[in-house]
Amino acid sequence: MDDTEFLSRVREYGEYDSLGEATRVTTVVLRKLGARLSPGKVRALAAQLPPLAREALGPVQDGRAAPDYGVEEFRRRIAQALDAHPTTAEWDTSAVLATVAQAVDDDCLRTVLGSLPEGFAPLFGRPEMV
């Protein structure tokens, strides 16, 4: 999947008016996801994403432990970063993460989800996957 297809899917799923809005939401959501994952998981995920999404995950900081917070705090941080209502931020998060789930193979997605607490899989559109 290339950048154009990735952003087009985010735009479609999020029902955004423009690719600019889809890009802004994608950048925020993936930056927060990248901050939540360990450096090794960020690298594994980045290797399968198109350039824009890969860059949005942010820099890999070796030696950094992944912060330990759950899905509610993750959603709260995204809502704050987007200056959005929590329900809107959840919609935005799902639009981006469902696209991520389509862009990577199942093994990569399982690895990422396996490193996150319960409750993240539905945001990726994969409630059955752990």
Short mmCIF file of N, CA and C in Angstrom, two decimals:
data_model
loop_
_atom_site.label_atom_id
_atom_site.label_comp_id
_atom_site.label_asym_id
_atom_site.label_seq_id
_atom_site.Cartn_x
_atom_site.Cartn_y
_atom_site.Cartn_z
N MET A 1 0.85 -1.17 0.00
CA MET A 1 0.00 0.00 0.00
C MET A 1 0.90 1.24 0.00
N ASP A 2 0.61 2.18 -0.87
CA ASP A 2 1.40 3.42 -0.92
C ASP A 2 0.70 4.52 -0.12
N ASP A 3 1.36 5.68 -0.02
CA ASP A 3 0.81 6.80 0.76
C ASP A 3 -0.59 7.20 0.29
N THR A 4 -0.77 7.30 -1.01
CA THR A 4 -2.05 7.75 -1.55
C THR A 4 -3.17 6.80 -1.18
N GLU A 5 -2.93 5.51 -1.33
CA GLU A 5 -3.96 4.52 -0.98
C GLU A 5 -4.23 4.53 0.52
N PHE A 6 -3.17 4.62 1.31
CA PHE A 6 -3.32 4.64 2.77
C PHE A 6 -4.21 5.82 3.19
N LEU A 7 -3.85 7.01 2.72
CA LEU A 7 -4.62 8.20 3.09
C LEU A 7 -6.03 8.19 2.52
N SER A 8 -6.19 7.63 1.36
CA SER A 8 -7.53 7.54 0.76
C SER A 8 -8.43 6.65 1.61
N ARG A 9 -7.88 5.56 2.12
CA ARG A 9 -8.67 4.68 2.99
C ARG A 9 -9.00 5.36 4.31
N VAL A 10 -8.02 6.03 4.89
CA VAL A 10 -8.29 6.77 6.13
C VAL A 10 -9.39 7.79 5.87
N ARG A 11 -9.28 8.50 4.78
CA ARG A 11 -10.28 9.53 4.44
C ARG A 11 -11.67 8.89 4.28
N GLU A 12 -11.72 7.76 3.62
CA GLU A 12 -13.00 7.07 3.42
C GLU A 12 -13.57 6.59 4.75
N TYR A 13 -12.77 5.89 5.55
CA TYR A 13 -13.25 5.34 6.83
C TYR A 13 -13.64 6.44 7.81
N GLY A 14 -12.87 7.53 7.82
CA GLY A 14 -13.15 8.62 8.74
C GLY A 14 -14.16 9.62 8.22
N GLU A 15 -14.53 9.47 6.95
CA GLU A 15 -15.47 10.36 6.28
C GLU A 15 -15.00 11.82 6.35
N TYR A 16 -13.71 12.01 6.06
CA TYR A 16 -13.11 13.35 6.10
C TYR A 16 -13.35 14.07 4.78
N ASP A 17 -13.41 15.38 4.86
CA ASP A 17 -13.65 16.20 3.68
C ASP A 17 -12.45 16.31 2.76
N SER A 18 -11.25 16.09 3.32
CA SER A 18 -10.06 16.29 2.50
C SER A 18 -8.96 15.31 2.89
N LEU A 19 -8.00 15.16 1.98
CA LEU A 19 -6.82 14.35 2.31
C LEU A 19 -5.98 15.05 3.37
N GLY A 20 -6.04 16.37 3.41
CA GLY A 20 -5.31 17.12 4.44
C GLY A 20 -5.78 16.75 5.84
N GLU A 21 -7.09 16.64 6.00
CA GLU A 21 -7.64 16.26 7.30
C GLU A 21 -7.27 14.82 7.63
N ALA A 22 -7.33 13.94 6.64
CA ALA A 22 -6.93 12.55 6.85
C ALA A 22 -5.46 12.46 7.22
N THR A 23 -4.63 13.29 6.61
CA THR A 23 -3.21 13.31 6.92
C THR A 23 -2.96 13.79 8.35
N ARG A 24 -3.66 14.83 8.76
CA ARG A 24 -3.50 15.36 10.12
C ARG A 24 -3.88 14.31 11.16
N VAL A 25 -5.02 13.67 10.97
CA VAL A 25 -5.48 12.65 11.91
C VAL A 25 -4.51 11.46 11.91
N THR A 26 -4.08 11.04 10.74
CA THR A 26 -3.13 9.93 10.64
C THR A 26 -1.85 10.23 11.40
N THR A 27 -1.33 11.42 11.23
CA THR A 27 -0.09 11.80 11.91
C THR A 27 -0.25 11.76 13.42
N VAL A 28 -1.32 12.31 13.93
CA VAL A 28 -1.54 12.32 15.38
C VAL A 28 -1.71 10.92 15.93
N VAL A 29 -2.56 10.13 15.31
CA VAL A 29 -2.84 8.78 15.82
C VAL A 29 -1.59 7.92 15.77
N LEU A 30 -0.87 7.95 14.66
CA LEU A 30 0.33 7.11 14.56
C LEU A 30 1.45 7.60 15.46
N ARG A 31 1.55 8.90 15.68
CA ARG A 31 2.56 9.42 16.61
C ARG A 31 2.28 8.90 18.02
N LYS A 32 1.01 8.89 18.41
CA LYS A 32 0.63 8.40 19.74
C LYS A 32 0.83 6.89 19.83
N LEU A 33 0.55 6.17 18.75
CA LEU A 33 0.79 4.73 18.75
C LEU A 33 2.28 4.45 18.86
N GLY A 34 3.08 5.14 18.08
CA GLY A 34 4.53 4.95 18.12
C GLY A 34 5.11 5.22 19.49
N ALA A 35 4.54 6.21 20.20
CA ALA A 35 5.01 6.53 21.55
C ALA A 35 4.60 5.45 22.54
N ARG A 36 3.56 4.70 22.23
CA ARG A 36 3.04 3.68 23.14
C ARG A 36 3.76 2.34 22.97
N LEU A 37 4.42 2.14 21.83
CA LEU A 37 5.08 0.86 21.53
C LEU A 37 6.56 0.89 21.87
N SER A 38 7.11 -0.28 22.08
CA SER A 38 8.56 -0.39 22.29
C SER A 38 9.27 -0.11 20.97
N PRO A 39 10.55 0.26 21.02
CA PRO A 39 11.28 0.53 19.77
C PRO A 39 11.24 -0.64 18.78
N GLY A 40 11.36 -1.85 19.26
CA GLY A 40 11.33 -3.01 18.37
C GLY A 40 9.99 -3.16 17.66
N LYS A 41 8.91 -2.90 18.36
CA LYS A 41 7.57 -2.99 17.76
C LYS A 41 7.35 -1.86 16.76
N VAL A 42 7.88 -0.69 17.07
CA VAL A 42 7.78 0.44 16.12
C VAL A 42 8.51 0.08 14.83
N ARG A 43 9.70 -0.49 14.95
CA ARG A 43 10.47 -0.87 13.76
C ARG A 43 9.71 -1.92 12.94
N ALA A 44 9.16 -2.92 13.60
CA ALA A 44 8.43 -3.99 12.90
C ALA A 44 7.23 -3.42 12.15
N LEU A 45 6.51 -2.53 12.81
CA LEU A 45 5.34 -1.92 12.19
C LEU A 45 5.76 -1.00 11.05
N ALA A 46 6.74 -0.17 11.29
CA ALA A 46 7.20 0.80 10.28
C ALA A 46 7.68 0.11 9.01
N ALA A 47 8.27 -1.05 9.15
CA ALA A 47 8.80 -1.76 7.99
C ALA A 47 7.72 -2.13 6.98
N GLN A 48 6.46 -2.19 7.43
CA GLN A 48 5.38 -2.60 6.54
C GLN A 48 4.43 -1.47 6.15
N LEU A 49 4.72 -0.28 6.63
CA LEU A 49 3.85 0.86 6.32
C LEU A 49 4.43 1.72 5.21
N PRO A 50 3.58 2.45 4.49
CA PRO A 50 4.09 3.38 3.49
C PRO A 50 4.84 4.53 4.16
N PRO A 51 5.66 5.25 3.42
CA PRO A 51 6.54 6.27 4.00
C PRO A 51 5.87 7.29 4.93
N LEU A 52 4.74 7.85 4.52
CA LEU A 52 4.08 8.85 5.35
C LEU A 52 3.69 8.26 6.71
N ALA A 53 3.12 7.09 6.71
CA ALA A 53 2.70 6.44 7.96
C ALA A 53 3.92 6.04 8.79
N ARG A 54 4.95 5.56 8.12
CA ARG A 54 6.19 5.18 8.80
C ARG A 54 6.77 6.38 9.55
N GLU A 55 6.85 7.51 8.87
CA GLU A 55 7.39 8.73 9.48
C GLU A 55 6.50 9.22 10.62
N ALA A 56 5.19 9.05 10.48
CA ALA A 56 4.27 9.52 11.51
C ALA A 56 4.44 8.77 12.83
N LEU A 57 4.95 7.55 12.77
CA LEU A 57 5.18 6.79 14.01
C LEU A 57 6.21 7.48 14.91
N GLY A 58 7.02 8.32 14.32
CA GLY A 58 8.00 9.07 15.10
C GLY A 58 9.33 8.36 15.18
N PRO A 59 10.30 9.02 15.77
CA PRO A 59 11.64 8.45 15.86
C PRO A 59 11.69 7.27 16.84
N VAL A 60 12.51 6.30 16.50
CA VAL A 60 12.71 5.15 17.38
C VAL A 60 13.81 5.52 18.37
N GLN A 61 13.49 5.38 19.62
CA GLN A 61 14.46 5.72 20.67
C GLN A 61 14.87 4.43 21.38
N ASP A 62 16.01 3.89 20.98
CA ASP A 62 16.50 2.67 21.59
C ASP A 62 16.71 2.88 23.08
N GLY A 63 16.44 1.82 23.83
CA GLY A 63 16.61 1.88 25.27
C GLY A 63 15.40 2.42 25.99
N ARG A 64 14.44 2.92 25.24
CA ARG A 64 13.22 3.46 25.84
C ARG A 64 12.23 2.32 26.05
N ALA A 65 11.69 2.26 27.24
CA ALA A 65 10.65 1.27 27.52
C ALA A 65 9.30 1.85 27.07
N ALA A 66 8.45 0.97 26.60
CA ALA A 66 7.11 1.41 26.20
C ALA A 66 6.34 1.84 27.44
N PRO A 67 5.68 3.00 27.39
CA PRO A 67 4.88 3.42 28.54
C PRO A 67 3.75 2.43 28.78
N ASP A 68 3.35 2.32 30.01
CA ASP A 68 2.34 1.32 30.37
C ASP A 68 1.02 2.01 30.71
N TYR A 69 0.18 2.17 29.71
CA TYR A 69 -1.17 2.68 29.94
C TYR A 69 -2.10 1.98 28.96
N GLY A 70 -3.37 1.97 29.31
CA GLY A 70 -4.36 1.24 28.54
C GLY A 70 -5.02 2.05 27.45
N VAL A 71 -6.04 1.42 26.89
CA VAL A 71 -6.73 1.98 25.74
C VAL A 71 -7.46 3.28 26.09
N GLU A 72 -8.00 3.39 27.30
CA GLU A 72 -8.71 4.63 27.67
C GLU A 72 -7.76 5.83 27.69
N GLU A 73 -6.58 5.64 28.25
CA GLU A 73 -5.58 6.72 28.28
C GLU A 73 -5.10 7.03 26.86
N PHE A 74 -4.94 5.99 26.04
CA PHE A 74 -4.54 6.19 24.65
C PHE A 74 -5.57 7.06 23.94
N ARG A 75 -6.84 6.72 24.09
CA ARG A 75 -7.90 7.51 23.47
C ARG A 75 -7.92 8.94 24.00
N ARG A 76 -7.71 9.10 25.31
CA ARG A 76 -7.71 10.43 25.90
C ARG A 76 -6.60 11.29 25.32
N ARG A 77 -5.42 10.69 25.14
CA ARG A 77 -4.29 11.43 24.59
C ARG A 77 -4.54 11.85 23.15
N ILE A 78 -5.19 10.99 22.40
CA ILE A 78 -5.51 11.34 21.01
C ILE A 78 -6.55 12.45 20.98
N ALA A 79 -7.58 12.34 21.80
CA ALA A 79 -8.61 13.38 21.85
C ALA A 79 -7.98 14.73 22.20
N GLN A 80 -7.07 14.72 23.16
CA GLN A 80 -6.40 15.96 23.56
C GLN A 80 -5.55 16.51 22.41
N ALA A 81 -4.79 15.65 21.75
CA ALA A 81 -3.92 16.09 20.66
C ALA A 81 -4.72 16.62 19.47
N LEU A 82 -5.88 16.04 19.23
CA LEU A 82 -6.73 16.49 18.11
C LEU A 82 -7.69 17.59 18.52
N ASP A 83 -7.72 17.90 19.82
CA ASP A 83 -8.67 18.86 20.36
C ASP A 83 -10.08 18.45 19.93
N ALA A 84 -10.39 17.18 20.19
CA ALA A 84 -11.65 16.60 19.74
C ALA A 84 -12.41 15.97 20.91
N HIS A 85 -13.70 15.83 20.73
CA HIS A 85 -14.54 15.10 21.69
C HIS A 85 -14.04 13.65 21.71
N PRO A 86 -14.08 12.99 22.86
CA PRO A 86 -13.60 11.60 22.94
C PRO A 86 -14.24 10.66 21.92
N THR A 87 -15.51 10.82 21.65
CA THR A 87 -16.18 9.95 20.66
C THR A 87 -15.62 10.21 19.26
N THR A 88 -15.40 11.45 18.93
CA THR A 88 -14.81 11.80 17.63
C THR A 88 -13.40 11.25 17.53
N ALA A 89 -12.64 11.38 18.61
CA ALA A 89 -11.26 10.88 18.61
C ALA A 89 -11.22 9.37 18.46
N GLU A 90 -12.19 8.68 19.04
CA GLU A 90 -12.24 7.22 18.88
C GLU A 90 -12.51 6.86 17.42
N TRP A 91 -13.40 7.59 16.79
CA TRP A 91 -13.70 7.40 15.36
C TRP A 91 -12.44 7.63 14.53
N ASP A 92 -11.74 8.73 14.83
CA ASP A 92 -10.51 9.06 14.11
C ASP A 92 -9.46 7.95 14.30
N THR A 93 -9.32 7.50 15.53
CA THR A 93 -8.34 6.46 15.84
C THR A 93 -8.64 5.19 15.07
N SER A 94 -9.90 4.80 15.06
CA SER A 94 -10.29 3.58 14.34
C SER A 94 -10.08 3.71 12.83
N ALA A 95 -10.34 4.89 12.28
CA ALA A 95 -10.13 5.09 10.84
C ALA A 95 -8.67 4.84 10.48
N VAL A 96 -7.76 5.34 11.30
CA VAL A 96 -6.34 5.18 11.02
C VAL A 96 -5.88 3.75 11.31
N LEU A 97 -6.23 3.23 12.48
CA LEU A 97 -5.71 1.91 12.87
C LEU A 97 -6.32 0.77 12.06
N ALA A 98 -7.55 0.93 11.60
CA ALA A 98 -8.12 -0.09 10.69
C ALA A 98 -7.36 -0.10 9.37
N THR A 99 -6.90 1.07 8.94
CA THR A 99 -6.09 1.15 7.73
C THR A 99 -4.73 0.51 7.97
N VAL A 100 -4.15 0.76 9.13
CA VAL A 100 -2.88 0.10 9.48
C VAL A 100 -3.05 -1.42 9.42
N ALA A 101 -4.14 -1.93 9.97
CA ALA A 101 -4.38 -3.37 9.98
C ALA A 101 -4.45 -3.96 8.58
N GLN A 102 -4.91 -3.16 7.62
CA GLN A 102 -4.97 -3.62 6.23
C GLN A 102 -3.62 -3.51 5.53
N ALA A 103 -2.77 -2.62 6.02
CA ALA A 103 -1.48 -2.37 5.37
C ALA A 103 -0.39 -3.35 5.80
N VAL A 104 -0.58 -4.02 6.92
CA VAL A 104 0.46 -4.92 7.44
C VAL A 104 -0.06 -6.35 7.43
N ASP A 105 0.87 -7.30 7.50
CA ASP A 105 0.43 -8.69 7.53
C ASP A 105 -0.05 -9.07 8.93
N ASP A 106 -0.76 -10.20 9.01
CA ASP A 106 -1.35 -10.62 10.28
C ASP A 106 -0.31 -10.89 11.36
N ASP A 107 0.85 -11.41 10.99
CA ASP A 107 1.89 -11.66 12.00
C ASP A 107 2.34 -10.36 12.65
N CYS A 108 2.55 -9.34 11.85
CA CYS A 108 2.96 -8.04 12.38
C CYS A 108 1.86 -7.47 13.28
N LEU A 109 0.63 -7.56 12.83
CA LEU A 109 -0.48 -7.04 13.61
C LEU A 109 -0.60 -7.79 14.94
N ARG A 110 -0.46 -9.10 14.90
CA ARG A 110 -0.50 -9.89 16.14
C ARG A 110 0.61 -9.47 17.10
N THR A 111 1.80 -9.23 16.56
CA THR A 111 2.93 -8.80 17.38
C THR A 111 2.63 -7.47 18.06
N VAL A 112 2.11 -6.53 17.29
CA VAL A 112 1.78 -5.21 17.84
C VAL A 112 0.68 -5.35 18.89
N LEU A 113 -0.40 -6.04 18.55
CA LEU A 113 -1.51 -6.18 19.49
C LEU A 113 -1.10 -6.96 20.74
N GLY A 114 -0.21 -7.93 20.56
CA GLY A 114 0.26 -8.71 21.69
C GLY A 114 1.06 -7.90 22.69
N SER A 115 1.58 -6.77 22.25
CA SER A 115 2.36 -5.91 23.14
C SER A 115 1.50 -4.83 23.79
N LEU A 116 0.25 -4.75 23.39
CA LEU A 116 -0.66 -3.74 23.94
C LEU A 116 -1.67 -4.39 24.88
N PRO A 117 -2.16 -3.64 25.86
CA PRO A 117 -3.16 -4.19 26.77
C PRO A 117 -4.48 -4.51 26.05
N GLU A 118 -5.31 -5.24 26.72
CA GLU A 118 -6.63 -5.59 26.19
C GLU A 118 -7.39 -4.32 25.82
N GLY A 119 -8.15 -4.40 24.77
CA GLY A 119 -8.99 -3.29 24.36
C GLY A 119 -8.51 -2.55 23.12
N PHE A 120 -7.28 -2.83 22.68
CA PHE A 120 -6.76 -2.15 21.49
C PHE A 120 -7.23 -2.79 20.18
N ALA A 121 -7.45 -4.10 20.17
CA ALA A 121 -7.78 -4.79 18.93
C ALA A 121 -9.01 -4.21 18.22
N PRO A 122 -10.09 -3.85 18.93
CA PRO A 122 -11.23 -3.26 18.21
C PRO A 122 -10.89 -1.95 17.49
N LEU A 123 -9.93 -1.19 18.02
CA LEU A 123 -9.53 0.04 17.34
C LEU A 123 -8.90 -0.25 15.98
N PHE A 124 -8.30 -1.44 15.85
CA PHE A 124 -7.71 -1.86 14.59
C PHE A 124 -8.72 -2.59 13.71
N GLY A 125 -9.96 -2.64 14.15
CA GLY A 125 -11.00 -3.35 13.40
C GLY A 125 -10.87 -4.85 13.48
N ARG A 126 -10.14 -5.34 14.48
CA ARG A 126 -9.87 -6.77 14.64
C ARG A 126 -10.18 -7.23 16.08
N PRO A 127 -11.42 -7.14 16.52
CA PRO A 127 -11.73 -7.47 17.91
C PRO A 127 -11.40 -8.92 18.28
N GLU A 128 -11.34 -9.79 17.28
CA GLU A 128 -11.08 -11.21 17.55
C GLU A 128 -9.58 -11.51 17.66
N MET A 129 -8.74 -10.58 17.31
CA MET A 129 -7.31 -10.83 17.24
C MET A 129 -6.60 -10.39 18.52
N VAL A 130 -5.75 -11.25 19.01
CA VAL A 130 -4.91 -10.89 20.17
C VAL A 130 -3.53 -11.44 19.97
#
